[in-house]
Short mmCIF file of C-alpha atoms in Angstrom, two decimals:
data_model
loop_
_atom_site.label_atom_id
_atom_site.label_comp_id
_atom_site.label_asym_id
_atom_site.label_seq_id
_atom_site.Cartn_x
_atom_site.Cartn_y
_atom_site.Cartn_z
CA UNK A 15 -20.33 35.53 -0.33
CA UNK A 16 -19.90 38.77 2.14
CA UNK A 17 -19.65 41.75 0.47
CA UNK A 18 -17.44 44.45 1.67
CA UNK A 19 -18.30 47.49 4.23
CA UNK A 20 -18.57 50.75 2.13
CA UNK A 21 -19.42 54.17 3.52
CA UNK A 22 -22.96 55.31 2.67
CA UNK A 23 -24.69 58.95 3.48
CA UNK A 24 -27.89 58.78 4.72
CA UNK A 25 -29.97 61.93 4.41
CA UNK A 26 -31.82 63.11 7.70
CA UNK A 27 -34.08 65.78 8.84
CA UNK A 28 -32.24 69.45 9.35
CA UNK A 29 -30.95 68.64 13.27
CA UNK A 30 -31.82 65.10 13.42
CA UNK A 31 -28.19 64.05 12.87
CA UNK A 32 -27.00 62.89 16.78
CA UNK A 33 -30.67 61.65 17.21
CA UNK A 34 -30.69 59.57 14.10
CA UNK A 35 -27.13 58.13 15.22
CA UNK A 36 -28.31 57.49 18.86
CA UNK A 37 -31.10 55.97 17.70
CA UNK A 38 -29.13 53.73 14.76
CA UNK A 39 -26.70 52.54 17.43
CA UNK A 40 -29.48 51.17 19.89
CA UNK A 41 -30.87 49.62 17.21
CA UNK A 42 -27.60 47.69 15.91
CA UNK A 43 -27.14 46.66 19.51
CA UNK A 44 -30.87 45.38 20.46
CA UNK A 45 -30.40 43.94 16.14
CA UNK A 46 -26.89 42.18 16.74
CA UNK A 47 -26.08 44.21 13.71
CA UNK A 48 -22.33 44.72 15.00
CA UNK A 49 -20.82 42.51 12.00
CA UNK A 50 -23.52 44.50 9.56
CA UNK A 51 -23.38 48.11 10.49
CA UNK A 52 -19.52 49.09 12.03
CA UNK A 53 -19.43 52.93 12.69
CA UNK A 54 -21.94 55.51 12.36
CA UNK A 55 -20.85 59.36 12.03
CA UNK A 56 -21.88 62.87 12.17
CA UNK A 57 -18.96 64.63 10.81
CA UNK A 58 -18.14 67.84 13.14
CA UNK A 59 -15.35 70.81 13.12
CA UNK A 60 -14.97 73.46 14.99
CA UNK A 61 -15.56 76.86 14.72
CA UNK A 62 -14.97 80.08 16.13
CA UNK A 63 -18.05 82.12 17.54
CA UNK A 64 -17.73 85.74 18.86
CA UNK A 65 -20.53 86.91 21.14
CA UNK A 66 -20.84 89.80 22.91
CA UNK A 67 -16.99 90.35 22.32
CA UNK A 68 -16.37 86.73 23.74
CA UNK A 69 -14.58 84.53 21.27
CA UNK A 70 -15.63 80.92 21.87
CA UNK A 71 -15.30 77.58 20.02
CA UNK A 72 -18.56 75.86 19.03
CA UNK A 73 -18.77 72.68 17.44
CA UNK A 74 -20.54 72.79 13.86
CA UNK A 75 -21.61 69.78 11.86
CA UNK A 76 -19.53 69.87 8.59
CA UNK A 77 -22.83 68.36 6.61
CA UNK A 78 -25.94 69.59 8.11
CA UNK A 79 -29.07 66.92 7.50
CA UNK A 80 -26.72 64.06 6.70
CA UNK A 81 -25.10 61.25 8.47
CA UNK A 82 -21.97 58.46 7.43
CA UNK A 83 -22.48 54.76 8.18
CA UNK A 84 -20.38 52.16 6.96
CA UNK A 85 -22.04 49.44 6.43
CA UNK A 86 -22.64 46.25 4.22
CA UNK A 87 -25.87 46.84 2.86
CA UNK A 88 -28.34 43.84 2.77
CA UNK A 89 -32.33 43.76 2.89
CA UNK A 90 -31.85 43.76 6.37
CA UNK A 91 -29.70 46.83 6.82
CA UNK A 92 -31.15 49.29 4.18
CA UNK A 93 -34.84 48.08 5.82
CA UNK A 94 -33.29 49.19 9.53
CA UNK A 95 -31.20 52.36 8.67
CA UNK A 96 -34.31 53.20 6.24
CA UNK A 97 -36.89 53.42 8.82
CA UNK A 98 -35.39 54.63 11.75
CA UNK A 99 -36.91 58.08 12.81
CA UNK A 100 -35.52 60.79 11.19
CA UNK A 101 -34.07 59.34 8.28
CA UNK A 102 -35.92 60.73 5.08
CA UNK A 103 -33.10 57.85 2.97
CA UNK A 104 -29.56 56.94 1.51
CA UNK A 105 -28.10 59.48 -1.45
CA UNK A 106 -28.06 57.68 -4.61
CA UNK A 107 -30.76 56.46 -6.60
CA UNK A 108 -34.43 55.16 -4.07
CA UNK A 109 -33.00 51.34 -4.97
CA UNK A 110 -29.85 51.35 -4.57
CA UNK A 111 -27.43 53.70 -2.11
CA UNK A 112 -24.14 54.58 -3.80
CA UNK A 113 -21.27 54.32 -1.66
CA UNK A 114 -18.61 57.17 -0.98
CA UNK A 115 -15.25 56.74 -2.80
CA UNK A 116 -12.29 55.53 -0.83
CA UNK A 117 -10.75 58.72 -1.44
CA UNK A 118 -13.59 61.07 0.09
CA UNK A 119 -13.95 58.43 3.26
CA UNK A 120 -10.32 58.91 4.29
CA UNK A 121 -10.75 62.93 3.62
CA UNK A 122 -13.43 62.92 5.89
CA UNK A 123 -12.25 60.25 8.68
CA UNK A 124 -8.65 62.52 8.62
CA UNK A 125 -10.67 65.61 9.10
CA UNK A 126 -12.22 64.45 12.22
CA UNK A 127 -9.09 62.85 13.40
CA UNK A 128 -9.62 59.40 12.85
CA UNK A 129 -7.59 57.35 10.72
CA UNK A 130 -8.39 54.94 7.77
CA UNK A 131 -5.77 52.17 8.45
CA UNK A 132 -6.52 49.12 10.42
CA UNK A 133 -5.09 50.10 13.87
CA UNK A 134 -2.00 47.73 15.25
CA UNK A 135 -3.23 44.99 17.59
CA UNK A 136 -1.09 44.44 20.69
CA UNK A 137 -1.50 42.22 23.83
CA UNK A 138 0.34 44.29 26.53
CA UNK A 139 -0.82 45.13 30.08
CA UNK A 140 0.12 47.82 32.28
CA UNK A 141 3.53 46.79 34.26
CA UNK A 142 4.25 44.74 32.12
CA UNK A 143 7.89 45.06 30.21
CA UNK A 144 8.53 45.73 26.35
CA UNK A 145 11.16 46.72 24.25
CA UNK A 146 11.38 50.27 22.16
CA UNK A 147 12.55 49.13 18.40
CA UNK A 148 12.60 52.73 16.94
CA UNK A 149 12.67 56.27 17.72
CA UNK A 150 14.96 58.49 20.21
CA UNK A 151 14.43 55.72 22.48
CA UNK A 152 15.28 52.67 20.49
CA UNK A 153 16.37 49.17 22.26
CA UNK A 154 15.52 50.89 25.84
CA UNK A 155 13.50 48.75 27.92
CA UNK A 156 10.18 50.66 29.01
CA UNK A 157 7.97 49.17 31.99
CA UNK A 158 3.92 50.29 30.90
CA UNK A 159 1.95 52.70 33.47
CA UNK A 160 -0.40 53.69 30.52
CA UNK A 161 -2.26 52.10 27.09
CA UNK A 162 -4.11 54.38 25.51
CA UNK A 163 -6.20 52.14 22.38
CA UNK A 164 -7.77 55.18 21.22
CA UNK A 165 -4.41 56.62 20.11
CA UNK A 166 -2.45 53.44 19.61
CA UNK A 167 0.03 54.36 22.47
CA UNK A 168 1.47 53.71 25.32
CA UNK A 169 3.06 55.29 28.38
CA UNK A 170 6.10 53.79 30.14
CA UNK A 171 8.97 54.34 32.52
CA UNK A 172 12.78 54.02 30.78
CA UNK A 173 15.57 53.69 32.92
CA UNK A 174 17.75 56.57 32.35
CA UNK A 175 20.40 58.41 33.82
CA UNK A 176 19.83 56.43 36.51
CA UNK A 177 16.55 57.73 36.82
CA UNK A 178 12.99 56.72 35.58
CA UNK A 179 11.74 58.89 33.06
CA UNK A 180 8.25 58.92 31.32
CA UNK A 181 7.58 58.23 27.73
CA UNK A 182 5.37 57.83 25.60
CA UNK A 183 5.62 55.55 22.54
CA UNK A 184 3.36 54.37 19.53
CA UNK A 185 2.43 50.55 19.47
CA UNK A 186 4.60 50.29 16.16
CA UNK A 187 7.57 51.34 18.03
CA UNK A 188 7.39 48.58 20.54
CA UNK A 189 7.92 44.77 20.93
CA UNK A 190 7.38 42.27 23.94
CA UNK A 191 10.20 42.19 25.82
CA UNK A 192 11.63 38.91 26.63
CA UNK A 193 12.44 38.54 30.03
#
């Protein structure tokens, strides 16, 4: 039986954080942990600093000496994210981690722009034709220049006017065109 992939915190040294990620993510590579351990975070914001009369943004870690994973735990993951350097262990009690609730994950992922729903999968390559099914550009046909998987969009050229314009569309606003 698999059990599900919770977000834990893991408690670092003060200014470990991005080391103790680096180092967790080489380790889940050389491990094959991929299927184990899915993202690891350092949650960040910005913030303005003003030096010398010179305003400047700085980015400041929202919880200093801590770091998200979500993860499955097993014997084999608490042992790894346990003793890598810099981790001093998981909040909750020394046997068992308690995971964040679902409502303080998507808080968090929201607040560093990155959203809690699965993200749309789509099969589309650049010049290749689809179909807009909503928005201000519904049933026009767009030819792709751009996919952008971070963001879940794409670029394209519409015909119209008689002209090609530029758009740019979400991947739930689109269907395979056929030709």
């Amino acid at each position: 039986m698999e059990s599900e992939k919770k977000w834990y915190v893991i408690h670092t040294y003060s200014g470990y954080e991005n080391k103790v990620m680096a180092t967790l993510e080489r380790k889940v590579k050389s491990m094959g942990l991929e299927n184990v351990i899915n993202r690891i975070l350092v949650p960040m914001e910005d913030e303005v600093d003003i030096k010398d009369g010179q305003k400047r943004t700085v980015k400041r870690k929202v919880f200093p000496g801590y770091v998200l994973v979500e993860m499955e735990v097993n014997d084999r993951s608490w042992y790894v994210v346990r003793n890598t350097p810099g981790v001093t262990g998981f909040v909750g009690s020394a046997t068992k981690p308690i995971p964040l609730e679902a409502h303080e994950v998507e808080r968090i992922l929201k607040s560093q722009g990155l959203d809690t729903r699965q993200k749309p999968q789509i099969t589309v390559a650049i010049g290749e034709q689809v179909r807009i099914i909503s928005g201000p550009f519904e049933d026009f046909i767009a030819t792709i220049t751009e996919i952008n998987e971070e963001k879940s969009t794409l670029k394209g050229l519409i015909n119209m006017f008689g002209r090609e314009t530029s758009v740019e569309v979400d991947y739930s606003q689109i269907e395979k065109s056929l030709e």
